[in-house]
CSV table of C-alpha atoms in Angstrom, one decimal:
chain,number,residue,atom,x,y,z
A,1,UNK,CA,81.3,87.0,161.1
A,2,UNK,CA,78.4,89.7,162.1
A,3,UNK,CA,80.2,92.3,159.9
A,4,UNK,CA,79.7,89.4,157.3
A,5,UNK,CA,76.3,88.8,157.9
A,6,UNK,CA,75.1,91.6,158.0
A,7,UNK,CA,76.8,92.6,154.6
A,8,UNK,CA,75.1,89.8,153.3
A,9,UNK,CA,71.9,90.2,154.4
A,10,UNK,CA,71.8,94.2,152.8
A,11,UNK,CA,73.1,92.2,149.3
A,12,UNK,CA,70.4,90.2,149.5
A,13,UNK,CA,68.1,92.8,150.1
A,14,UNK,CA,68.9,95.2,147.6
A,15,UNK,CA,66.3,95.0,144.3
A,16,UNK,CA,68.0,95.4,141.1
A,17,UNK,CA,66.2,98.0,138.7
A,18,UNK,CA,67.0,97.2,134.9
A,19,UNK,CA,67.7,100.5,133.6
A,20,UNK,CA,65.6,102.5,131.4
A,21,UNK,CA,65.3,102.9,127.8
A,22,UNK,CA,66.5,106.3,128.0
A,23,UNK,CA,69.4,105.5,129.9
A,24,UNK,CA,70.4,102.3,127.9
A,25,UNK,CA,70.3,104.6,124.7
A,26,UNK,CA,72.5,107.2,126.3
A,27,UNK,CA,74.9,105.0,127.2
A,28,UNK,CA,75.0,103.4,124.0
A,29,UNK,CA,75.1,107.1,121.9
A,30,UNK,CA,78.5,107.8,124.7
A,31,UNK,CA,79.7,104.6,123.7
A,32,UNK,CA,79.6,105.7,120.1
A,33,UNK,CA,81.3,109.2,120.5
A,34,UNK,CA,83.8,108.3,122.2
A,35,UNK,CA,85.2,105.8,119.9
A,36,UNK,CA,84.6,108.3,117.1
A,37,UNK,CA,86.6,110.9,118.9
A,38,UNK,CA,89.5,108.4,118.7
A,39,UNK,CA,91.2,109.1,116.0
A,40,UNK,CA,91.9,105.6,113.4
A,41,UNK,CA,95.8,105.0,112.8
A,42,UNK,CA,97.2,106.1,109.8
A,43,UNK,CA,98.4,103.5,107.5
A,44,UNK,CA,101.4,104.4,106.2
A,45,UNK,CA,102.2,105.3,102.6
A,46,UNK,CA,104.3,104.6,99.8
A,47,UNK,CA,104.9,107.5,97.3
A,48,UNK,CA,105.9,106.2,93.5
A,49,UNK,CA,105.9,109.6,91.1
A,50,UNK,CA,107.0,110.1,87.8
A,51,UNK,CA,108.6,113.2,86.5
A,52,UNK,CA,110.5,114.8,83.7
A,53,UNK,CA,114.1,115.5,84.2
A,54,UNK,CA,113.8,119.3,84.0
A,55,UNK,CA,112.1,120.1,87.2
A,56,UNK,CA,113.5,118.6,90.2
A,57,UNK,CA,110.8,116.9,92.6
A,58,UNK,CA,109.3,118.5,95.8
A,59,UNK,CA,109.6,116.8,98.8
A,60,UNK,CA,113.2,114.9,97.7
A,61,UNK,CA,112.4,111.3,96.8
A,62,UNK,CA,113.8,108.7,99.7
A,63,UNK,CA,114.8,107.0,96.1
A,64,UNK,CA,115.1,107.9,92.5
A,65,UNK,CA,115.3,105.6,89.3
A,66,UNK,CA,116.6,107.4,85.8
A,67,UNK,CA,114.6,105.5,82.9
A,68,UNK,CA,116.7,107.4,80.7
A,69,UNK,CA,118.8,104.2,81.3
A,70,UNK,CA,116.7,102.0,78.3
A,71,UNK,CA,116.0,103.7,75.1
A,72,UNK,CA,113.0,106.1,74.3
A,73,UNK,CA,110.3,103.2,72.9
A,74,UNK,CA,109.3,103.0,69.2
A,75,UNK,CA,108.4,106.3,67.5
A,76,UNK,CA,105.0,105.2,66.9
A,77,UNK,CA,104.1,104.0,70.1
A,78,UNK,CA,105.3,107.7,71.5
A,79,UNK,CA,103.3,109.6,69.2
A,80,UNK,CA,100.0,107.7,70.0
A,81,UNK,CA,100.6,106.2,73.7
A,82,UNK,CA,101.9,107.1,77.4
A,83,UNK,CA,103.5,104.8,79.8
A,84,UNK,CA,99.6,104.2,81.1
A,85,UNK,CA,99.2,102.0,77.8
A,86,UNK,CA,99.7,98.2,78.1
A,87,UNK,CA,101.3,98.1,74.7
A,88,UNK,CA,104.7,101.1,75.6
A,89,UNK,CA,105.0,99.3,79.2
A,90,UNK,CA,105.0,95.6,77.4
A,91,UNK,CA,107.4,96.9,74.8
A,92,UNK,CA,109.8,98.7,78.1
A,93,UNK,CA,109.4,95.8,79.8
A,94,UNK,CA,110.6,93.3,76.8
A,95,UNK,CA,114.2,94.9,77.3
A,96,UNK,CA,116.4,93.7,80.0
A,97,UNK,CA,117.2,97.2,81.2
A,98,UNK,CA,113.9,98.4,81.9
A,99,UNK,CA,112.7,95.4,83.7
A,100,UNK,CA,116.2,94.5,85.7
A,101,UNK,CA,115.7,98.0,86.9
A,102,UNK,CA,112.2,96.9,87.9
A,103,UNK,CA,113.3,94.2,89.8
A,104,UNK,CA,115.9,96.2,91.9
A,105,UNK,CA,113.8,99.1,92.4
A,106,UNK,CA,111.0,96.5,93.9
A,107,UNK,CA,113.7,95.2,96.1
A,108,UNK,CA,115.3,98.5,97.0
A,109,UNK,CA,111.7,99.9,98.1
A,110,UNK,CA,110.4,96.5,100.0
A,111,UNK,CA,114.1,96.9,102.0
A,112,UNK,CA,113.5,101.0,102.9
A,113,UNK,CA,109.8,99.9,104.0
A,114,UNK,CA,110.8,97.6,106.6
A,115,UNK,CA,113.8,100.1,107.5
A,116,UNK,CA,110.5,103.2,107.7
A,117,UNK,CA,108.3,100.6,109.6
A,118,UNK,CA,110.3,100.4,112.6
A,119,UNK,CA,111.8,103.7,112.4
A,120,UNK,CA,108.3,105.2,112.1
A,121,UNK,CA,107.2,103.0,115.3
A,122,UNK,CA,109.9,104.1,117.6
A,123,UNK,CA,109.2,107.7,116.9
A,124,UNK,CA,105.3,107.5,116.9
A,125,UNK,CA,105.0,108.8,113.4
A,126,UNK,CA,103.4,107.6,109.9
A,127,UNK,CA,106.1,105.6,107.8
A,128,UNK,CA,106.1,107.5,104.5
A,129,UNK,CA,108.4,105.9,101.5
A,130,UNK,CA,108.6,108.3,98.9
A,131,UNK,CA,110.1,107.0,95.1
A,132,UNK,CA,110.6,108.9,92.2
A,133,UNK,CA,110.9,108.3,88.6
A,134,UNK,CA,112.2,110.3,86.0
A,135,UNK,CA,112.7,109.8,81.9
A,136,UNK,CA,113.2,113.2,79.5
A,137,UNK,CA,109.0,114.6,78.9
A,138,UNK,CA,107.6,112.2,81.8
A,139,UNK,CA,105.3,110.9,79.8
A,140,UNK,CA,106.4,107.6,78.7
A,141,UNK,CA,109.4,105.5,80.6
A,142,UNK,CA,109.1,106.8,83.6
A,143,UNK,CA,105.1,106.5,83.7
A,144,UNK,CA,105.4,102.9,82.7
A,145,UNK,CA,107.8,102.5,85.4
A,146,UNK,CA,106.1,103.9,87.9
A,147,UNK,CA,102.8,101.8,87.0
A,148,UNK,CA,104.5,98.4,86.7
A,149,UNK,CA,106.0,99.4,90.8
A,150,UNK,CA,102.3,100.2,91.1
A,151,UNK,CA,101.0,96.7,90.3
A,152,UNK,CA,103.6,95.0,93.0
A,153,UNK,CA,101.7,93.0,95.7
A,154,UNK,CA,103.6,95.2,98.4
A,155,UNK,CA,101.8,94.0,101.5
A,156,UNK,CA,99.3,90.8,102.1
A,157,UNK,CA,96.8,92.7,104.3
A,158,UNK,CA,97.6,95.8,102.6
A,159,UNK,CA,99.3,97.3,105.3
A,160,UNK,CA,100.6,100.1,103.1
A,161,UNK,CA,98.9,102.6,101.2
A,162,UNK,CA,100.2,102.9,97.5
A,163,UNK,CA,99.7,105.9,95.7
A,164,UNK,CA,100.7,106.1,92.2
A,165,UNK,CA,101.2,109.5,90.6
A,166,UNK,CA,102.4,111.3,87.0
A,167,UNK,CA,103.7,114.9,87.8
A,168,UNK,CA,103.5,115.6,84.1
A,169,UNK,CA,101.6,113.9,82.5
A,170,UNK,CA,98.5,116.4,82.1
A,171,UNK,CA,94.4,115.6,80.5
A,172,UNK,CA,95.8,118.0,78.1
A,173,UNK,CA,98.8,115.2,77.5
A,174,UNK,CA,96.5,112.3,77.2
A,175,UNK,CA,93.4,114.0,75.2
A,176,UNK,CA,96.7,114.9,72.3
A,177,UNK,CA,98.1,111.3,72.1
A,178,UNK,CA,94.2,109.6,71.9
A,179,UNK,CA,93.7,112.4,68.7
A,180,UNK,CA,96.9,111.3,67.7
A,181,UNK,CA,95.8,107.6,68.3
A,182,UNK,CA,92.2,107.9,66.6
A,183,UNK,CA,93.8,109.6,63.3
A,184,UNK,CA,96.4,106.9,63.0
A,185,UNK,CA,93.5,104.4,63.1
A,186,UNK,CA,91.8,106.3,60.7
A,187,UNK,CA,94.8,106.5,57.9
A,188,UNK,CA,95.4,102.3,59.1
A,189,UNK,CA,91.5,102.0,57.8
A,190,UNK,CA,91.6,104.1,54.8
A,191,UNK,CA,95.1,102.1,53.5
A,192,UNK,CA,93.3,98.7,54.3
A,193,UNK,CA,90.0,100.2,51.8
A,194,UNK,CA,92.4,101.1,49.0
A,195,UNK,CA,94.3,97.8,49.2
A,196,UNK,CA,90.4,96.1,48.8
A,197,UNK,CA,89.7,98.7,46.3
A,198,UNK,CA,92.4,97.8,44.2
A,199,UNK,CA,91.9,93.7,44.9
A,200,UNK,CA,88.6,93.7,43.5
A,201,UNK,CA,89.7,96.3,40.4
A,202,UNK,CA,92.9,93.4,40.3
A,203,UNK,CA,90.7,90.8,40.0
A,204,UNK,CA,87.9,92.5,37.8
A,205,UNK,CA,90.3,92.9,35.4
A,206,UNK,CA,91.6,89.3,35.3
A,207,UNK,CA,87.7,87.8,34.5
Protein backbone atom coordinates (compact mmCIF):
# COMPACT_ATOMS: atom_id res chain seq x y z
CA UNK A 1 0.00 0.00 0.00
CA UNK A 2 3.09 2.52 0.56
CA UNK A 3 4.62 1.32 -2.80
CA UNK A 4 1.04 2.50 -3.98
CA UNK A 5 1.02 5.68 -2.43
CA UNK A 6 3.82 6.75 -3.06
CA UNK A 7 3.40 6.02 -6.85
CA UNK A 8 0.44 7.98 -6.66
CA UNK A 9 1.57 10.84 -5.06
CA UNK A 10 4.72 11.27 -7.96
CA UNK A 11 1.49 10.97 -10.67
CA UNK A 12 0.01 13.52 -9.07
CA UNK A 13 2.81 15.58 -8.93
CA UNK A 14 4.13 15.38 -12.27
CA UNK A 15 3.02 18.78 -14.52
CA UNK A 16 2.08 17.92 -18.03
CA UNK A 17 3.85 20.27 -20.64
CA UNK A 18 1.70 20.48 -24.00
CA UNK A 19 4.20 20.11 -26.54
CA UNK A 20 5.46 22.72 -28.73
CA UNK A 21 4.64 23.86 -32.06
CA UNK A 22 7.75 22.66 -33.41
CA UNK A 23 7.32 19.32 -32.08
CA UNK A 24 3.60 18.99 -32.98
CA UNK A 25 4.59 19.81 -36.67
CA UNK A 26 7.35 17.31 -36.75
CA UNK A 27 5.41 14.76 -35.65
CA UNK A 28 2.72 15.48 -37.92
CA UNK A 29 5.43 15.85 -41.25
CA UNK A 30 6.69 11.84 -39.73
CA UNK A 31 3.29 11.06 -39.81
CA UNK A 32 3.05 12.04 -43.41
CA UNK A 33 6.23 10.27 -44.72
CA UNK A 34 5.74 7.36 -43.44
CA UNK A 35 2.43 6.67 -44.87
CA UNK A 36 3.84 7.97 -48.17
CA UNK A 37 6.68 5.49 -48.01
CA UNK A 38 3.97 2.77 -47.98
CA UNK A 39 3.49 1.80 -51.12
CA UNK A 40 -0.74 1.88 -52.25
CA UNK A 41 -1.89 -1.75 -53.50
CA UNK A 42 -2.09 -2.31 -56.92
CA UNK A 43 -5.42 -2.88 -58.37
CA UNK A 44 -5.40 -5.52 -60.52
CA UNK A 45 -5.94 -5.31 -64.27
CA UNK A 46 -7.81 -6.67 -67.08
CA UNK A 47 -6.03 -6.60 -70.49
CA UNK A 48 -8.65 -6.57 -73.71
CA UNK A 49 -6.41 -6.05 -77.04
CA UNK A 50 -7.24 -6.21 -80.51
CA UNK A 51 -4.98 -7.41 -83.16
CA UNK A 52 -4.65 -8.61 -86.81
CA UNK A 53 -4.16 -12.24 -87.42
CA UNK A 54 -0.69 -11.86 -88.94
CA UNK A 55 1.34 -11.07 -85.90
CA UNK A 56 0.87 -13.20 -83.03
CA UNK A 57 0.40 -11.19 -79.59
CA UNK A 58 3.18 -10.59 -76.91
CA UNK A 59 2.66 -11.66 -73.70
CA UNK A 60 0.16 -14.75 -74.84
CA UNK A 61 -3.49 -13.78 -74.11
CA UNK A 62 -4.99 -15.79 -70.90
CA UNK A 63 -7.98 -15.89 -73.68
CA UNK A 64 -8.45 -15.27 -77.34
CA UNK A 65 -11.77 -14.59 -79.48
CA UNK A 66 -11.40 -14.98 -83.61
CA UNK A 67 -14.05 -12.23 -85.01
CA UNK A 68 -13.28 -13.78 -88.17
CA UNK A 69 -16.23 -15.91 -86.94
CA UNK A 70 -19.06 -13.04 -88.37
CA UNK A 71 -18.58 -11.57 -91.68
CA UNK A 72 -16.35 -8.51 -92.62
CA UNK A 73 -19.24 -5.54 -92.14
CA UNK A 74 -20.63 -3.55 -95.08
CA UNK A 75 -18.03 -2.29 -97.71
CA UNK A 76 -18.97 1.15 -97.05
CA UNK A 77 -18.87 1.16 -93.48
CA UNK A 78 -15.07 -0.33 -93.90
CA UNK A 79 -13.81 2.10 -96.17
CA UNK A 80 -14.96 5.17 -93.96
CA UNK A 81 -15.12 3.62 -90.22
CA UNK A 82 -13.18 1.41 -87.58
CA UNK A 83 -14.55 -0.76 -84.94
CA UNK A 84 -14.27 2.75 -82.63
CA UNK A 85 -17.49 4.03 -84.65
CA UNK A 86 -20.93 3.40 -83.08
CA UNK A 87 -22.42 2.76 -86.47
CA UNK A 88 -19.62 -0.73 -87.59
CA UNK A 89 -20.09 -1.91 -83.75
CA UNK A 90 -24.18 -1.44 -84.01
CA UNK A 91 -24.14 -3.15 -87.41
CA UNK A 92 -21.49 -6.34 -85.65
CA UNK A 93 -23.54 -6.36 -82.95
CA UNK A 94 -27.08 -6.74 -85.02
CA UNK A 95 -25.75 -10.26 -86.05
CA UNK A 96 -26.19 -13.10 -83.66
CA UNK A 97 -22.58 -14.27 -84.10
CA UNK A 98 -20.86 -11.24 -83.12
CA UNK A 99 -22.86 -10.54 -80.08
CA UNK A 100 -23.41 -14.41 -78.78
CA UNK A 101 -19.69 -14.22 -78.91
CA UNK A 102 -19.96 -11.17 -76.77
CA UNK A 103 -21.92 -12.70 -74.29
CA UNK A 104 -19.59 -15.74 -73.80
CA UNK A 105 -16.52 -13.82 -73.90
CA UNK A 106 -18.08 -11.46 -70.98
CA UNK A 107 -18.83 -14.70 -69.13
CA UNK A 108 -15.58 -16.48 -69.87
CA UNK A 109 -13.48 -13.31 -68.64
CA UNK A 110 -15.92 -12.53 -65.31
CA UNK A 111 -15.13 -16.58 -64.53
CA UNK A 112 -11.02 -16.29 -65.08
CA UNK A 113 -11.28 -13.00 -62.86
CA UNK A 114 -12.59 -14.61 -59.87
CA UNK A 115 -10.22 -17.70 -60.66
CA UNK A 116 -6.93 -14.58 -60.88
CA UNK A 117 -8.47 -12.92 -57.67
CA UNK A 118 -7.80 -15.69 -55.37
CA UNK A 119 -4.96 -17.08 -57.12
CA UNK A 120 -3.23 -13.71 -57.14
CA UNK A 121 -4.11 -13.43 -53.22
CA UNK A 122 -2.55 -16.64 -52.20
CA UNK A 123 0.67 -15.80 -53.98
CA UNK A 124 0.90 -12.04 -53.02
CA UNK A 125 0.87 -10.80 -56.54
CA UNK A 126 -1.31 -8.40 -58.85
CA UNK A 127 -4.24 -10.43 -60.62
CA UNK A 128 -3.66 -9.60 -64.35
CA UNK A 129 -6.40 -11.07 -66.94
CA UNK A 130 -5.13 -10.57 -70.25
CA UNK A 131 -7.82 -11.02 -73.48
CA UNK A 132 -7.10 -10.77 -76.99
CA UNK A 133 -8.97 -10.12 -80.01
CA UNK A 134 -8.21 -10.82 -83.39
CA UNK A 135 -10.17 -10.20 -87.03
CA UNK A 136 -7.91 -10.09 -90.59
CA UNK A 137 -6.39 -5.86 -90.62
CA UNK A 138 -7.41 -5.26 -86.79
CA UNK A 139 -9.12 -2.48 -87.63
CA UNK A 140 -12.70 -3.24 -87.62
CA UNK A 141 -14.29 -6.61 -85.87
CA UNK A 142 -11.95 -7.13 -83.57
CA UNK A 143 -11.74 -3.25 -82.40
CA UNK A 144 -15.54 -3.24 -82.05
CA UNK A 145 -15.22 -6.31 -80.07
CA UNK A 146 -12.84 -5.27 -77.90
CA UNK A 147 -14.72 -1.83 -77.13
CA UNK A 148 -18.19 -3.37 -76.57
CA UNK A 149 -15.97 -5.86 -73.63
CA UNK A 150 -14.72 -2.42 -72.76
CA UNK A 151 -18.10 -0.92 -71.89
CA UNK A 152 -18.99 -4.08 -69.48
CA UNK A 153 -19.70 -2.92 -65.87
CA UNK A 154 -16.93 -5.52 -64.68
CA UNK A 155 -16.72 -4.56 -61.03
CA UNK A 156 -19.28 -2.20 -58.74
CA UNK A 157 -16.44 -0.43 -56.87
CA UNK A 158 -14.27 -0.73 -59.70
CA UNK A 159 -12.11 -3.10 -58.19
CA UNK A 160 -10.36 -3.86 -61.52
CA UNK A 161 -8.54 -1.73 -63.77
CA UNK A 162 -9.75 -2.00 -67.55
CA UNK A 163 -7.56 -1.17 -70.10
CA UNK A 164 -8.70 -1.25 -73.58
CA UNK A 165 -6.12 -1.27 -76.40
CA UNK A 166 -5.84 -1.61 -80.57
CA UNK A 167 -2.45 -3.08 -81.53
CA UNK A 168 -3.03 -1.97 -85.03
CA UNK A 169 -4.95 0.31 -85.46
CA UNK A 170 -2.45 3.39 -85.95
CA UNK A 171 -3.32 7.79 -86.15
CA UNK A 172 -2.13 7.02 -89.52
CA UNK A 173 -5.23 4.27 -89.76
CA UNK A 174 -7.80 6.65 -88.36
CA UNK A 175 -6.63 10.08 -90.05
CA UNK A 176 -7.10 7.66 -93.77
CA UNK A 177 -10.74 6.46 -92.98
CA UNK A 178 -11.95 10.27 -91.63
CA UNK A 179 -10.43 11.57 -95.40
CA UNK A 180 -12.19 8.68 -96.66
CA UNK A 181 -15.27 9.65 -94.43
CA UNK A 182 -15.20 13.58 -95.32
CA UNK A 183 -14.93 12.86 -99.20
CA UNK A 184 -17.79 10.47 -99.10
CA UNK A 185 -19.83 13.27 -97.40
CA UNK A 186 -18.74 15.49 -99.88
CA UNK A 187 -19.89 13.30 -103.18
CA UNK A 188 -23.40 12.47 -100.66
CA UNK A 189 -23.76 16.57 -100.79
CA UNK A 190 -22.85 17.25 -104.39
CA UNK A 191 -25.53 14.21 -105.63
CA UNK A 192 -28.20 15.80 -103.21
CA UNK A 193 -27.35 19.55 -105.24
CA UNK A 194 -27.74 17.93 -108.64
CA UNK A 195 -30.99 16.14 -107.65
CA UNK A 196 -32.30 20.01 -106.48
CA UNK A 197 -30.65 21.28 -109.56
CA UNK A 198 -32.54 19.21 -111.74
CA UNK A 199 -36.11 19.54 -109.48
CA UNK A 200 -36.16 23.14 -109.95
CA UNK A 201 -35.04 22.84 -113.91
CA UNK A 202 -38.09 19.78 -113.70
CA UNK A 203 -40.38 22.05 -112.47
CA UNK A 204 -39.26 25.32 -114.50
CA UNK A 205 -39.98 23.56 -117.33
CA UNK A 206 -43.51 22.34 -116.48
CA UNK A 207 -44.74 26.31 -115.66
Amino acid sequence: MTIISEVASKVKDICLVPPTEEETSSSKQNLKNSKQSQPEPKRPVLEITSYDRFTPPSPTPDLEYDCRITNNPSEELRKTCTGLDAILQEELMSRSSFSNMVTRAESDIRRLMEVEDVRALRAGETAIVRVGCLCGSGHHRSVAFAEKLGQVRWCEQGEWEVRVSHRNLTSGVEEMKRIKSEKSKMRENKEIEKKDIHGCAGGAAQK
